[in-house]
Coordinates of C-alpha atoms in Angstrom, one line a residue:
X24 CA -46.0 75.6 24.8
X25 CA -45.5 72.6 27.3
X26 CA -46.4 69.4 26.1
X27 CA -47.1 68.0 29.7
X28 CA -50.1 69.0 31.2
X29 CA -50.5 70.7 34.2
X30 CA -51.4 70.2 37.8
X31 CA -55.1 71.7 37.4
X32 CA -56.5 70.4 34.5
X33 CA -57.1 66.6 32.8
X34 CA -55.2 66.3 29.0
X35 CA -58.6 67.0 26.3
X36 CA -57.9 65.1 23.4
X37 CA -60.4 67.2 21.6
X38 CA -58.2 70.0 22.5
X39 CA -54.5 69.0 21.1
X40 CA -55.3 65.6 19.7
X41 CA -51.9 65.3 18.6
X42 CA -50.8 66.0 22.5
X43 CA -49.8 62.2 23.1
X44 CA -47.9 61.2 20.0
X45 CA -45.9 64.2 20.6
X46 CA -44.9 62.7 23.8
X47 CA -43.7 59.4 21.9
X48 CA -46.9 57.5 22.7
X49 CA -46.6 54.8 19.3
X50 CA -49.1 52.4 21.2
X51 CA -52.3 53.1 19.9
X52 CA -54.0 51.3 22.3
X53 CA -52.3 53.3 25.0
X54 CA -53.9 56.4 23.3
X55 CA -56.9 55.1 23.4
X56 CA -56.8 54.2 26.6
X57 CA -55.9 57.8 28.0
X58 CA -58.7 58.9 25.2
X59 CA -61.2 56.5 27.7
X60 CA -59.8 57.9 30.9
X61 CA -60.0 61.9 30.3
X62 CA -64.0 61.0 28.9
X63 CA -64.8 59.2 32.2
X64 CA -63.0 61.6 34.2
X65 CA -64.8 64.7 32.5
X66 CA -67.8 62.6 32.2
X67 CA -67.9 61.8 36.1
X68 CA -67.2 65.6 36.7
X69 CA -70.4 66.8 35.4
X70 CA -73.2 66.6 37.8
X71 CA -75.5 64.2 37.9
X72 CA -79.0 64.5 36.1
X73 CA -82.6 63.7 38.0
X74 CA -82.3 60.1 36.8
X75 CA -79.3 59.2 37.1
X76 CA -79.2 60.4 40.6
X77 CA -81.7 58.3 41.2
X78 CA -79.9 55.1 39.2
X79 CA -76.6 56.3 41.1
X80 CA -76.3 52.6 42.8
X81 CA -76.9 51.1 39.2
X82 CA -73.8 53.3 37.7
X83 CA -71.9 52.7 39.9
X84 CA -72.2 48.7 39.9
X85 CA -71.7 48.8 36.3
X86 CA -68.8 51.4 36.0
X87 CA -66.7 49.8 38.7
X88 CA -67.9 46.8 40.0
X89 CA -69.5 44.6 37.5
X90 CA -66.0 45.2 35.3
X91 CA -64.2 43.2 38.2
X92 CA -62.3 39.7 37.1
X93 CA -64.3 37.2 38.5
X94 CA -61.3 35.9 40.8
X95 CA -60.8 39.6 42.4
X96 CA -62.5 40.9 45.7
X97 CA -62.6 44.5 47.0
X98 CA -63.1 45.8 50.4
X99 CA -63.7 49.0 51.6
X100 CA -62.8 49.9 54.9
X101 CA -63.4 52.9 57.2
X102 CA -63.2 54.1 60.0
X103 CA -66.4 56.6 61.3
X104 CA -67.7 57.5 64.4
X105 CA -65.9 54.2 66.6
X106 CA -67.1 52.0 63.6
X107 CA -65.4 50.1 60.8
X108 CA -67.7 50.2 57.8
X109 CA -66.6 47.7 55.5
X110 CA -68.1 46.9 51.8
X111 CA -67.3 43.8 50.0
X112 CA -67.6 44.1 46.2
X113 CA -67.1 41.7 43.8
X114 CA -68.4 41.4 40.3
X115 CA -72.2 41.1 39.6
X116 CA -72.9 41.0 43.3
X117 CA -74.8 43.4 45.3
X118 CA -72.0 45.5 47.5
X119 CA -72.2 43.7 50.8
X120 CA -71.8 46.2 53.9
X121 CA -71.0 45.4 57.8
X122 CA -71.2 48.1 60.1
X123 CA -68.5 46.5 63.1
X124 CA -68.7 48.8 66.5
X125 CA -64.9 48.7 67.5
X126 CA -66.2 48.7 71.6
X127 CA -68.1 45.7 71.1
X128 CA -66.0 43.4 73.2
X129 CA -64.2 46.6 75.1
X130 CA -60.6 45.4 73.4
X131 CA -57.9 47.8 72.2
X132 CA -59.5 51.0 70.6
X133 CA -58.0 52.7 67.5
X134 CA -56.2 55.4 69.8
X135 CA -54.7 52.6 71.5
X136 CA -53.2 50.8 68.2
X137 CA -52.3 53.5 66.9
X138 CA -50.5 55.0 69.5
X139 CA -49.3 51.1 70.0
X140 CA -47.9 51.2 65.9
X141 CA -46.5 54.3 66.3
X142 CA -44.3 53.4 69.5
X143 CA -43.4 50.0 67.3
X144 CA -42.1 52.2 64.4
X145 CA -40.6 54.8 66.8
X146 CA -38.8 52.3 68.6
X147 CA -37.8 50.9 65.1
X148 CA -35.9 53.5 64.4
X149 CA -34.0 54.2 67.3
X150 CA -32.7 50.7 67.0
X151 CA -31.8 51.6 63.4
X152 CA -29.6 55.1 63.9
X153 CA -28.2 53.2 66.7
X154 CA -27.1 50.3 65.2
X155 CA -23.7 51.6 64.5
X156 CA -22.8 52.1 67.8
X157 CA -23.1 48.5 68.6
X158 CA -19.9 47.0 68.4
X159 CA -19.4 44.8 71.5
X160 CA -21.1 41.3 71.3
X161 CA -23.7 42.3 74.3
X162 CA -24.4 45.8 72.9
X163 CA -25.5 43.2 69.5
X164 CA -27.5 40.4 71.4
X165 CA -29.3 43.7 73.0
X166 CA -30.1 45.4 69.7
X167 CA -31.2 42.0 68.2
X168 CA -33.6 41.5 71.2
X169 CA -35.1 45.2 70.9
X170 CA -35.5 44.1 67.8
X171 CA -37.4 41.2 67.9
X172 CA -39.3 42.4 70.9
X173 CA -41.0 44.9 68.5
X174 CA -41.9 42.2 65.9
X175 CA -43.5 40.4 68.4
X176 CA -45.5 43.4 69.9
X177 CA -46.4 43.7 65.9
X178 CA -47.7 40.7 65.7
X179 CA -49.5 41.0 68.8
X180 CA -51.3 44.3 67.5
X181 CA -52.4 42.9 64.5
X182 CA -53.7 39.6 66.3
X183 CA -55.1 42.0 68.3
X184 CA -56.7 44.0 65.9
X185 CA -58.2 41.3 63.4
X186 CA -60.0 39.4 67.1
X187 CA -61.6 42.5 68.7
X188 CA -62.5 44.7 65.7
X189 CA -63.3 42.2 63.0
X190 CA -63.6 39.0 65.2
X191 CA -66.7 36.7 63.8
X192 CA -66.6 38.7 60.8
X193 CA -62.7 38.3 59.5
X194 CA -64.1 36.7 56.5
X195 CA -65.7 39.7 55.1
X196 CA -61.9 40.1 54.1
X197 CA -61.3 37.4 52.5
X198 CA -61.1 36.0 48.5
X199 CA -63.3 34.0 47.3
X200 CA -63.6 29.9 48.4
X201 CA -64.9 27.5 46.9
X202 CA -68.0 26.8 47.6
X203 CA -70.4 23.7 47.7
X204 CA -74.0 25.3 46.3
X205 CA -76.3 23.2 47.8
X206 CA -74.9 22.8 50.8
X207 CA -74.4 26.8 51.0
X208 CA -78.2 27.0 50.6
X209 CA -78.8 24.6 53.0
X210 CA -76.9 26.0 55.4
X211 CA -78.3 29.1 55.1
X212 CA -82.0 27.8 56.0
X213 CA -80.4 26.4 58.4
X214 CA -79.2 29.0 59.7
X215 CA -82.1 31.6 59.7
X216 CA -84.1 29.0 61.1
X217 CA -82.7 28.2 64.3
X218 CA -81.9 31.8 64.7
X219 CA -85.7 32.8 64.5
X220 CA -86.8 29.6 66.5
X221 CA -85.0 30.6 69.2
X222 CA -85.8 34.2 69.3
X223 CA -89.1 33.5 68.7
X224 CA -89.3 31.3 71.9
X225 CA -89.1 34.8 73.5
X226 CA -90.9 37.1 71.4
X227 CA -93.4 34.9 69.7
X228 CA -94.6 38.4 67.1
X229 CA -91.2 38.6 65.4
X230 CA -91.4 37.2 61.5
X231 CA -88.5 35.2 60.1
X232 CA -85.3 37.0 58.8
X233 CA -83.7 35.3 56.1
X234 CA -79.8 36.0 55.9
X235 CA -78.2 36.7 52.7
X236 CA -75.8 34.1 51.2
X237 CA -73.6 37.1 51.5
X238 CA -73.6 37.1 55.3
X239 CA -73.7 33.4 55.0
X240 CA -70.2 33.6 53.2
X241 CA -68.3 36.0 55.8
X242 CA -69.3 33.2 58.7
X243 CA -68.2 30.2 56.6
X244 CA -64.8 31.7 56.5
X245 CA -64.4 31.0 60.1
X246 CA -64.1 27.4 58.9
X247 CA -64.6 24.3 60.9
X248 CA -63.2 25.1 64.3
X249 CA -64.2 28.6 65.2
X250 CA -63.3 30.3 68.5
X251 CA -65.9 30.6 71.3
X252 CA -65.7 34.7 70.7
X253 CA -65.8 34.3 66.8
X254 CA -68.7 32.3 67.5
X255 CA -70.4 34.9 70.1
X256 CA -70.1 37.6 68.3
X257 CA -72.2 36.2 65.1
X258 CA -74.8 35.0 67.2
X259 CA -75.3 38.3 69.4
X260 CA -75.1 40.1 65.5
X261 CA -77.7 37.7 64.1
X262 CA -79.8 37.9 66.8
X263 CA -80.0 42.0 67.2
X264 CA -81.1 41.7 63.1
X265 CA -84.3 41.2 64.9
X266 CA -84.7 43.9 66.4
X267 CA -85.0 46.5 64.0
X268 CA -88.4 44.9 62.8
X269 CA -89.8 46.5 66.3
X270 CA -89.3 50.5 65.2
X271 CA -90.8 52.2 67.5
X272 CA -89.5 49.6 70.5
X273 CA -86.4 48.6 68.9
X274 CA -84.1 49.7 72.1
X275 CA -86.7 47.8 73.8
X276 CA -87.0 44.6 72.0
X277 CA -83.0 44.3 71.6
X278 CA -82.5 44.5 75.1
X279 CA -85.1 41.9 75.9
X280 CA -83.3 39.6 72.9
X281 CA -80.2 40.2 74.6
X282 CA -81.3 38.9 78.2
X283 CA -84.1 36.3 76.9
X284 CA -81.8 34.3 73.6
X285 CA -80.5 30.9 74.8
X286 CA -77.1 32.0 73.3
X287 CA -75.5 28.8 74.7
X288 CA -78.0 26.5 72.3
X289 CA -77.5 28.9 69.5
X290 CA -73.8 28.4 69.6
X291 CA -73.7 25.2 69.9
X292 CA -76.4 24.9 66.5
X293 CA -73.7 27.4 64.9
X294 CA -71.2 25.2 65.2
X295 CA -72.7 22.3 64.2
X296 CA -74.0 23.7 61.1
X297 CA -70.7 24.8 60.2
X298 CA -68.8 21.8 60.7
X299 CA -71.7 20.3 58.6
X300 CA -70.9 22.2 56.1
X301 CA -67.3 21.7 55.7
X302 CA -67.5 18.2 56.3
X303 CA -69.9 17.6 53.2
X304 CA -67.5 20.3 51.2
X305 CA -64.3 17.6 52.2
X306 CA -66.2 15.2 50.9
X307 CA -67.3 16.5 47.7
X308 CA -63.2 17.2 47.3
X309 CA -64.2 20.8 48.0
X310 CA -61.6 23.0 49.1
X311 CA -64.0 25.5 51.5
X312 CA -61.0 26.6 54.1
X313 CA -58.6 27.5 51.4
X314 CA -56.3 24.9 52.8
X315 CA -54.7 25.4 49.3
X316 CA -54.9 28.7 49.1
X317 CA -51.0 29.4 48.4
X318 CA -52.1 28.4 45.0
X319 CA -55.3 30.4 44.6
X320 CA -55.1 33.3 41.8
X321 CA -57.7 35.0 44.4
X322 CA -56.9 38.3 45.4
X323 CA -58.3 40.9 47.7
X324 CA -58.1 44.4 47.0
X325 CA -58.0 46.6 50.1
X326 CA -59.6 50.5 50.1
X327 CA -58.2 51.8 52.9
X328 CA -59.6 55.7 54.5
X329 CA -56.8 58.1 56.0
X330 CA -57.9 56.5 59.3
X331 CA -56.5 52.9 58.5
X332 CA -54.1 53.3 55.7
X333 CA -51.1 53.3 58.0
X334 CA -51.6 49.8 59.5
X335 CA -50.4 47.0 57.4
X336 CA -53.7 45.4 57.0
X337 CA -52.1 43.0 54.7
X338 CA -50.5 41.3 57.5
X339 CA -53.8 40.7 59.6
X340 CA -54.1 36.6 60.4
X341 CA -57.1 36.4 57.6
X342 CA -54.9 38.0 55.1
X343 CA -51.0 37.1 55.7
X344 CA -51.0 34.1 53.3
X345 CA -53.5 36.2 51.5
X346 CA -52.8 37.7 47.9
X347 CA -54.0 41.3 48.8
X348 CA -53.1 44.9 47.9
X349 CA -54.1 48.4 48.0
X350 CA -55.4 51.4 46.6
X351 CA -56.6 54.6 47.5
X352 CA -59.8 54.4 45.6
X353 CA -62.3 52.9 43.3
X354 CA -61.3 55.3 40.3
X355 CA -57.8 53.6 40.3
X356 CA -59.0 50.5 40.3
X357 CA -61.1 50.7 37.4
X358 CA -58.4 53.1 35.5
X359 CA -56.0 49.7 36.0
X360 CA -58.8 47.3 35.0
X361 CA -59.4 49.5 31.8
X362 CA -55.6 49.6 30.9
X363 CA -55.4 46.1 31.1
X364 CA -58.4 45.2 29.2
X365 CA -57.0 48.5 26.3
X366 CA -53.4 46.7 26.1
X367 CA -55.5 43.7 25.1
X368 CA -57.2 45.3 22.5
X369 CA -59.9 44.1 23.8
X370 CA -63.6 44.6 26.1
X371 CA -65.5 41.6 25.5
X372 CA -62.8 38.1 25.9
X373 CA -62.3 36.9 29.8
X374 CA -59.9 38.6 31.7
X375 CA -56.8 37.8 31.3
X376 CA -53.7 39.0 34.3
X377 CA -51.6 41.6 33.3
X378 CA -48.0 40.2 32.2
X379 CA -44.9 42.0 31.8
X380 CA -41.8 41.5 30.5
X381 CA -38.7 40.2 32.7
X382 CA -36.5 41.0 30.4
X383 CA -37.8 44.4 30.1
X384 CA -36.1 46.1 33.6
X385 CA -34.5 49.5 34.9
X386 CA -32.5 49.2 38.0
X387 CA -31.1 52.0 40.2
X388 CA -28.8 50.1 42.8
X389 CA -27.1 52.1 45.9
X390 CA -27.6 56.0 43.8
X391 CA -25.6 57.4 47.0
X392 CA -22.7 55.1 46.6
X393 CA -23.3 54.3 50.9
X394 CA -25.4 50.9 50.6
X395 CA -22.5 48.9 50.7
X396 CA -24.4 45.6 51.6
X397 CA -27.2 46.0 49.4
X398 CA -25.2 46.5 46.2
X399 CA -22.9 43.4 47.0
X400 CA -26.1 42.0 47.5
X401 CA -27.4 42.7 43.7
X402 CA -24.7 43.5 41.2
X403 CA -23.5 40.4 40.6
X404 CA -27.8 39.4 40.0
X405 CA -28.8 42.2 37.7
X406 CA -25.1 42.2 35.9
X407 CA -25.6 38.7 35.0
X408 CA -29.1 39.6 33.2
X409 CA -28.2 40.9 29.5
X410 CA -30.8 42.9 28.8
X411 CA -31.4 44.6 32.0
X412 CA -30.2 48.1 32.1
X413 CA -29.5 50.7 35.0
X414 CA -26.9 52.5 37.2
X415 CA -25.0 51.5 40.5
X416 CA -23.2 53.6 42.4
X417 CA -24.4 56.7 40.1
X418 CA -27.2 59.4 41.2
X419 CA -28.9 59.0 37.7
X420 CA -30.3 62.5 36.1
X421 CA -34.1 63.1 35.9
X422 CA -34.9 62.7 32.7
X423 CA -32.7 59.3 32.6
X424 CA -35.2 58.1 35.2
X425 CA -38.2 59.1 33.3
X426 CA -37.2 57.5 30.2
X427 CA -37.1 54.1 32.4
X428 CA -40.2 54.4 33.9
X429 CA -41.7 54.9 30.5
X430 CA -40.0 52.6 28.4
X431 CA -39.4 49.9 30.7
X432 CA -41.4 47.3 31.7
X433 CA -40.3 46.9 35.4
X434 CA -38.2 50.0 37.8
X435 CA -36.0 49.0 40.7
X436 CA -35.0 51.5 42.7
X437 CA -32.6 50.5 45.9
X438 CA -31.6 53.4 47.7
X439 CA -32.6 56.0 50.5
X440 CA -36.4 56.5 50.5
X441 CA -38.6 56.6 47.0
X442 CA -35.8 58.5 45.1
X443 CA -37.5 61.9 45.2
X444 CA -33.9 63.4 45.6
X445 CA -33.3 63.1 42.1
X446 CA -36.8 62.4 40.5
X447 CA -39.7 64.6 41.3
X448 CA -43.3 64.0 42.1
X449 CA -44.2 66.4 39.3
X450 CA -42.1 64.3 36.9
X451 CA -43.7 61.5 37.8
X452 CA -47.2 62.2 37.8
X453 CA -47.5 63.8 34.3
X454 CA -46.0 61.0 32.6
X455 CA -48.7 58.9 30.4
X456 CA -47.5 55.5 31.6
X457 CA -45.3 54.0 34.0
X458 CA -44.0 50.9 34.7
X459 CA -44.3 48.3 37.4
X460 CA -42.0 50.4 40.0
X461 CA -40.4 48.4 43.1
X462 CA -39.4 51.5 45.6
X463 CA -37.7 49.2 48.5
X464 CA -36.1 52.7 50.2
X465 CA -36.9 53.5 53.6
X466 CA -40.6 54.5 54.5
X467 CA -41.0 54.7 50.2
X468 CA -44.6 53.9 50.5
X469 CA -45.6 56.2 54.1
X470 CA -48.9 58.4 53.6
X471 CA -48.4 61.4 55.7
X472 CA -52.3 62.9 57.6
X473 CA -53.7 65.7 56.3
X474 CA -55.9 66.8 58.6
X475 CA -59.5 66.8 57.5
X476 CA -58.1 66.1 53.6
X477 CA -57.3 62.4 52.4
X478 CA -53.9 61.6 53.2
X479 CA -50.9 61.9 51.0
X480 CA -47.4 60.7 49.9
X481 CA -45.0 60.1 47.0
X482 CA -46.0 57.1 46.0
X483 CA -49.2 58.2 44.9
X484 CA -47.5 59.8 42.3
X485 CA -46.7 56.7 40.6
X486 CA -50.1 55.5 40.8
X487 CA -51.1 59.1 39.3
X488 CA -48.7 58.1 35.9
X489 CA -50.7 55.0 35.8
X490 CA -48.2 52.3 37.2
X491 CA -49.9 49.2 37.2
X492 CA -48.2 48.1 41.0
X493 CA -46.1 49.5 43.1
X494 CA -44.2 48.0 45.7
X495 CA -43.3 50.1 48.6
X496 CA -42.4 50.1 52.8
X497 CA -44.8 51.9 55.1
X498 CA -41.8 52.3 58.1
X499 CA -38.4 52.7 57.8
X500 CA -36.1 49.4 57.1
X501 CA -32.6 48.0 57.5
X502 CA -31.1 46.9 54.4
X503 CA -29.9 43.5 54.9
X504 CA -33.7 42.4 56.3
X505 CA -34.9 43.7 53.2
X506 CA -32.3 42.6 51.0
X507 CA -33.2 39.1 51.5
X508 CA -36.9 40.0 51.2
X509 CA -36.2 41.4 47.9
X510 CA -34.3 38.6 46.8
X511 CA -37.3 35.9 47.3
X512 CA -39.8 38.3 45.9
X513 CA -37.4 38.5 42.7
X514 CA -37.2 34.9 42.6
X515 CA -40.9 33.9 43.0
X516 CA -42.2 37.0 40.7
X517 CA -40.2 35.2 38.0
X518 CA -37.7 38.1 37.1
X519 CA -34.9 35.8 38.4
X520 CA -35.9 32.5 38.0
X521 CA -37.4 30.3 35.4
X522 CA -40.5 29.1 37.1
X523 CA -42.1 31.8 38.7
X524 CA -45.6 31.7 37.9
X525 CA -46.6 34.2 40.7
X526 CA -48.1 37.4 41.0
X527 CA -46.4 40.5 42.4
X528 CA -48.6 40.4 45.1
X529 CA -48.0 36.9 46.3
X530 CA -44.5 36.8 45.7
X531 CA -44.8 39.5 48.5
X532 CA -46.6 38.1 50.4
X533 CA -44.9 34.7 50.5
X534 CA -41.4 36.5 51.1
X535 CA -42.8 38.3 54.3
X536 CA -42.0 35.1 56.1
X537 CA -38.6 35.0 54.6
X538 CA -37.3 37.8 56.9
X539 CA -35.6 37.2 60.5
X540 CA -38.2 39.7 62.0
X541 CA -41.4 38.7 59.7
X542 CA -43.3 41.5 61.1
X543 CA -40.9 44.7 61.6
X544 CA -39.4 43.9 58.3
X545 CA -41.9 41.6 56.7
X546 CA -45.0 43.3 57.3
X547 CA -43.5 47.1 55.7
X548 CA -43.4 46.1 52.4
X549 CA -47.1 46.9 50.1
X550 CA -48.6 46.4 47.0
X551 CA -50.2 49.7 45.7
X552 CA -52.2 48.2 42.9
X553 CA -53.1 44.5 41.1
X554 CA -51.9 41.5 40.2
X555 CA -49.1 41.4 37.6
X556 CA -47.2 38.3 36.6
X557 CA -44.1 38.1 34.1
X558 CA -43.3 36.2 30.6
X559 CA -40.5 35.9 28.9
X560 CA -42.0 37.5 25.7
X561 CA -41.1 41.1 25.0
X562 CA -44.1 42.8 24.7

């Protein structure tokens, strides 16, 4: 009889109680915690009853939003009929949704970038099987201007991207800022005020609409000098709010909103109430652009559909500084949130980040013995750390693996792809726990499309054993690019330094900018997952 369960069915504790300390699972809190997720899971697969169906919006603020940290923001994004939908959640807030028409301003479509992403990677890796044929100083300076010619057409996609599909409405991305209360309030009179006036002025029936602070948030975001199209697109969206109170002549009314609105006035009153309000936030000492924001513990959580989860949307304008991540969905979100909160031992006291141990760390440098560079570039680093442990220069077996990704604290694998040569999905998603994995192989964190089914990859199996984070490359990469990357991340996680003090996620983030092509190589690198931070402490 196989103690691991199998690829159909969730572990029942009521089955084989004994199933997890047979495995080796001491932590009683970590049995608990599986305990919590097989109920959920089996409680979630039972269908709904009349009421709850129609409470579902109440369950499921309170099983998956309302259990956010306070400093934690999730959005949502999909992609559906020419339209991104995108949810903002954040904890004991009513979900906030934007439906943004991608045509709106007749930019790039989503064929276009992503037939424009896929020639970027494509051309990527020619340059990279070629590279070895370039020997001759010109045959170089030509591969090193391919090169950079693709990180700027990277860039240029993205820039591209975040101005015509997101445009006046970036911010719904965005962590939290601080915010000035009374002045938020006022601006938001303000701002449904002028609106109606104006529209008013040409159809004197139409009643006031009041703007949510919500809304009010995602246009503050555009700070205190917004573009002329930022600014154009909020006011055309706040205006066409008014016609949906005319049902039966909606297509009517908006047209005559659209030719009638002094949009010129209503820009300029935009702008002044937005440079109002950041004025008065400076003055108050109020931080409301994030001008700071390197040293924000904000994060943003992205839930990316099959459509999207390709790009790097963590290397958008709004987010590049950003401390942001992804996951595939909501459920392993809140399976993290409740780990965290179960190796605390507690459900009640204020959050507090997930920490691991940097003395606590599994490496597997250069398996196939041919990543010359990258093992000068780390031996003498992880050697010189006594109570690291690993292999370099050895395929390691299976099982050797498996043992580090549960006992260990932190995995490094450096080597071709995710290491699914000698470590199998299978393994990895039937193990109770996992560590914090960093996979910095080629194309380690690429979901392959599945036709009408979500898509799929390997690093999902990580997430699967429950690893809290995992960092991995959507494209392929060269090694020395990545190498440095590495290094920095390393250094301002805290696993190679004394001061740290960062999350995973923004040690990321911060090292994108580190690279010589800050987009080709820079931008491939992901978080699957949250926040995690070292100590020094064993845990």
């Amino acid at each position: 009889m196989t103690l691991i369960p199998n690829e159909t069915e969730w572990p029942s504790f009521y089955e084989q109680p004994q199933r997890y300390a047979k495995l080796g699972l001491r932590d009683s809190w970590l049995q608990t915690h599986l305990k919590t997720l097989s109920e959920r899971y089996e409680e979630e697969s039972l269908p709904l009853t009349n009421e709850e169906c129609g409470d579902s919006h109440q369950l499921l603020q309170d099983k998956f939003v309302n259990i956010l940290p306070e400093h934690w923001t999730v959005c949502s994004v999909t992609l559906m009929q020419n339209a991104l939908y995108v949810v903002q959640l954040r904890r004991k807030e009513t979900p906030f949704v934007l439906r943004l028409p991608l045509d709106r301003h007749k930019g790039i479509s989503y064929e276009e970038a992503l037939a424009e992403l896929r020639a970027i990677i494509q051309g990527s890796d020619e340059t990279i099987h070629n590279s070895l044929n370039c020997t001759e100083k010109s045959a170089i300076e030509a591969w090193w201007k391919r090169r950079k010619e693709l990180d700027t057409r990277l860039k240029t996609l993205l820039e591209k991207m975040e101005q015509d599909w997101l445009s006046g409405f970036k911010g719904i991305l965005s962590a939290r800022a601080p915010e000035f209360k009374e002045e938020l309030t006022r601006f938001q009179r303000g701002l449904s005020e002028c609106v109606h006036k104006l529209v008013k002025a040409v159809i004197p029936s139409l009643k006031q609409v009041d703007f949510s602070l919500a809304l009010c948030r995602v246009i503050l975001r555009l700070g205190r000098y917004p573009t002329p199209h930022e600014l154009d697109d909020v006011t055309r969206f706040l205006v066409l709010t008014y016609g949906e109170q005319q049902q039966q002549q909606q297509q009517q009314t908006t047209n005559e909103l659209e030719s009638k609105v002094d949009y010129k006035k209503l820009t300029e009153q935009m702008r002044v109430l937005l440079g109002r309000y950041h004025e008065k936030c400076s003055m108050a000492g109020i931080d409301s652009c994030l001008k700071k924001g390197a040293a924000s513990k904000e994060h943003v959580i992205l839930i990316l559909d099959k459509h999207l989860q390709m790009f790097p949307i963590e290397s958008l304008p709004t987010l590049r500084a950003q401390s942001s991540s992804r996951l595939p969905c909501l459920s392993f979100l809140r399976d993290r949130i409740l780990y965290v909160q179960a190796q605390q031992r507690s459900l009640t006291t204020d959050w507090q980040d997930l920490k691991v141990s940097k003395r606590s760390a599994y490496y597997v440098l250069n398996p196939g013995g041919d990543l010359r560079d990258t093992q000068r570039a780390f031996e003498p680093l992880f050697k010189s750390v006594p109570d690291w442990d690993g292999v370099i220069q050895t395929t390691p077996m299976e099982l050797e693996c498996r043992r580090a990704l549960e006992s260990y604290d932190v995995y490094m694998y450096f080597g071709h792809s995710a290491g699914q040569a000698f470590m199998r999905g299978t393994t990895v998603r039937q193990m109770p726990k996992c560590a914090v994995s960093l996979l910095m192989g080629c194309s380690s964190g690429v979901l392959e499309s599945n036709g009408q089914f979500e898509s799929y990859g390997y690093v999902l199996n990580y997430l699967l054993a429950g690893s809290p984070a995992v960092v991995a490359n959507l494209w392929d990469v060269t090694d020395r690019s990545i190498d440095r990357l590495t290094k920095h991340m390393l250094n301002a996680w805290g696993m190679t330094s004394a001061t740290g003090g960062k999350s995973i996620v923004q040690a990321v983030a911060e090292s994108r900018s580190q690279c010589s092509l800050p987009y080709l190589i820079g931008a491939a690198p992901v978080v699957y997952g949250i926040p995690v931070y070292t100590t020094e402490d064993i845990l």
